């Protein structure tokens, strides 16, 4: 799927969405923003079973270590917003994902 948008503008808008999602995060474990945060991490690490403990500032996930083999890791993440933004890529598949997320959250920008 292609979008007629500027990749830099899409990245900037997606970063703004991340900032907004961190600021407006509620305590529900499966809020839309929690789902977004997990999706970003899953996409970046090709991970599964991503869990974010917002109170303890930890991320648990399983990352691939071989063909159909995963290992679990847990790490401390004091600045989730910065971490999520560091997971962004500029490849076409990622840009499509960001645009879909922006559309889902009804955030549009002028191309």
mmCIF file of C-alpha atoms in Angstrom:
data_model
loop_
_atom_site.group_PDB
_atom_site.id
_atom_site.type_symbol
_atom_site.label_atom_id
_atom_site.label_comp_id
_atom_site.label_asym_id
_atom_site.label_seq_id
_atom_site.Cartn_x
_atom_site.Cartn_y
_atom_site.Cartn_z
ATOM 1 C CA UNK A 1 0.000 0.000 0.000
ATOM 2 C CA UNK A 2 1.406 3.378 -0.955
ATOM 3 C CA UNK A 3 0.589 6.765 0.447
ATOM 4 C CA UNK A 4 1.301 10.074 -1.217
ATOM 5 C CA UNK A 5 2.910 11.558 1.852
ATOM 6 C CA UNK A 6 6.258 12.948 2.781
ATOM 7 C CA UNK A 7 8.177 10.297 4.791
ATOM 8 C CA UNK A 8 9.743 12.923 7.055
ATOM 9 C CA UNK A 9 6.337 14.446 7.791
ATOM 10 C CA UNK A 10 4.933 10.974 8.514
ATOM 11 C CA UNK A 11 7.796 10.257 10.918
ATOM 12 C CA UNK A 12 7.320 13.599 12.655
ATOM 13 C CA UNK A 13 3.588 12.983 13.040
ATOM 14 C CA UNK A 14 4.206 9.459 14.337
ATOM 15 C CA UNK A 15 6.710 10.785 16.876
ATOM 16 C CA UNK A 16 4.058 13.268 17.968
ATOM 17 C CA UNK A 17 1.599 10.396 18.326
ATOM 18 C CA UNK A 18 4.099 8.567 20.552
ATOM 19 C CA UNK A 19 4.510 11.672 22.724
ATOM 20 C CA UNK A 20 0.742 12.112 22.911
ATOM 21 C CA UNK A 21 0.238 8.426 23.763
ATOM 22 C CA UNK A 22 2.743 8.539 26.632
ATOM 23 C CA UNK A 23 1.204 11.713 28.053
ATOM 24 C CA UNK A 24 -2.372 10.371 27.807
ATOM 25 C CA UNK A 25 -1.695 6.796 28.858
ATOM 26 C CA UNK A 26 -4.286 5.421 31.234
ATOM 27 C CA UNK A 27 -3.999 2.544 33.650
ATOM 28 C CA UNK A 28 -5.794 -0.005 31.458
ATOM 29 C CA UNK A 29 -3.419 -2.781 30.445
ATOM 30 C CA UNK A 30 -4.909 -3.094 26.962
ATOM 31 C CA UNK A 31 -5.605 0.533 26.146
ATOM 32 C CA UNK A 32 -5.211 1.611 22.533
ATOM 33 C CA UNK A 33 -1.959 3.305 23.440
ATOM 34 C CA UNK A 34 -0.571 0.227 25.159
ATOM 35 C CA UNK A 35 -1.398 -1.759 22.037
ATOM 36 C CA UNK A 36 0.403 0.868 19.947
ATOM 37 C CA UNK A 37 3.494 0.747 22.174
ATOM 38 C CA UNK A 38 3.650 -3.046 22.001
ATOM 39 C CA UNK A 39 3.197 -2.969 18.217
ATOM 40 C CA UNK A 40 6.143 -0.590 17.792
ATOM 41 C CA UNK A 41 8.395 -2.869 19.848
ATOM 42 C CA UNK A 42 7.134 -6.019 18.093
ATOM 43 C CA UNK A 43 7.822 -4.450 14.714
ATOM 44 C CA UNK A 44 11.303 -3.209 15.564
ATOM 45 C CA UNK A 45 12.573 -6.379 17.244
ATOM 46 C CA UNK A 46 10.439 -8.884 15.275
ATOM 47 C CA UNK A 47 9.382 -9.900 18.774
ATOM 48 C CA UNK A 48 6.399 -11.636 20.264
ATOM 49 C CA UNK A 49 4.735 -11.635 23.671
ATOM 50 C CA UNK A 50 5.658 -8.020 24.386
ATOM 51 C CA UNK A 51 4.578 -6.763 27.808
ATOM 52 C CA UNK A 52 5.265 -3.306 29.174
ATOM 53 C CA UNK A 53 5.142 -2.707 32.906
ATOM 54 C CA UNK A 54 4.609 1.043 33.070
ATOM 55 C CA UNK A 55 4.885 1.202 36.871
ATOM 56 C CA UNK A 56 8.109 -0.806 37.108
ATOM 57 C CA UNK A 57 9.534 0.702 33.896
ATOM 58 C CA UNK A 58 10.330 -2.668 32.361
ATOM 59 C CA UNK A 59 9.736 -4.312 29.004
ATOM 60 C CA UNK A 60 9.415 -8.093 28.639
ATOM 61 C CA UNK A 61 9.541 -9.646 25.195
ATOM 62 C CA UNK A 62 10.628 -12.664 23.249
ATOM 63 C CA UNK A 63 13.067 -12.039 20.417
ATOM 64 C CA UNK A 64 14.056 -14.432 17.638
ATOM 65 C CA UNK A 65 17.371 -16.219 18.028
ATOM 66 C CA UNK A 66 16.944 -18.733 15.237
ATOM 67 C CA UNK A 67 14.407 -20.280 12.955
ATOM 68 C CA UNK A 68 11.237 -20.438 15.060
ATOM 69 C CA UNK A 69 13.311 -20.094 18.252
ATOM 70 C CA UNK A 70 12.774 -17.235 20.665
ATOM 71 C CA UNK A 71 14.375 -16.193 23.903
ATOM 72 C CA UNK A 72 12.806 -14.051 26.576
ATOM 73 C CA UNK A 73 14.427 -10.848 27.746
ATOM 74 C CA UNK A 74 13.467 -8.184 30.230
ATOM 75 C CA UNK A 75 15.039 -4.770 30.377
ATOM 76 C CA UNK A 76 14.551 -1.579 32.313
ATOM 77 C CA UNK A 77 13.171 1.344 30.351
ATOM 78 C CA UNK A 78 13.064 4.596 32.316
ATOM 79 C CA UNK A 79 12.227 6.757 29.278
ATOM 80 C CA UNK A 80 9.669 4.814 27.263
ATOM 81 C CA UNK A 81 8.927 7.723 24.937
ATOM 82 C CA UNK A 82 12.558 8.063 23.901
ATOM 83 C CA UNK A 83 12.925 4.297 23.558
ATOM 84 C CA UNK A 84 9.844 3.990 21.315
ATOM 85 C CA UNK A 85 11.049 6.828 19.111
ATOM 86 C CA UNK A 86 14.435 5.114 18.794
ATOM 87 C CA UNK A 87 12.654 2.052 17.366
ATOM 88 C CA UNK A 88 11.424 3.923 14.299
ATOM 89 C CA UNK A 89 12.736 2.998 10.860
ATOM 90 C CA UNK A 90 12.357 4.754 7.545
ATOM 91 C CA UNK A 91 11.871 1.736 5.271
ATOM 92 C CA UNK A 92 8.734 1.469 3.135
ATOM 93 C CA UNK A 93 7.080 -1.254 5.227
ATOM 94 C CA UNK A 94 7.592 0.742 8.419
ATOM 95 C CA UNK A 95 6.322 3.927 6.800
ATOM 96 C CA UNK A 96 3.146 2.088 5.792
ATOM 97 C CA UNK A 97 2.736 0.906 9.393
ATOM 98 C CA UNK A 98 3.156 4.457 10.731
ATOM 99 C CA UNK A 99 0.670 5.870 8.234
ATOM 100 C CA UNK A 100 -1.862 3.150 9.127
ATOM 101 C CA UNK A 101 -1.428 3.970 12.824
ATOM 102 C CA UNK A 102 -1.856 7.688 12.162
ATOM 103 C CA UNK A 103 -5.020 6.932 10.205
ATOM 104 C CA UNK A 104 -6.266 4.686 13.024
ATOM 105 C CA UNK A 105 -5.768 7.453 15.573
ATOM 106 C CA UNK A 106 -7.259 10.000 13.138
ATOM 107 C CA UNK A 107 -4.112 12.080 12.901
ATOM 108 C CA UNK A 108 -3.561 13.667 9.519
ATOM 109 C CA UNK A 109 -0.975 16.018 8.194
ATOM 110 C CA UNK A 110 -0.642 18.077 5.082
ATOM 111 C CA UNK A 111 1.524 16.303 2.547
#
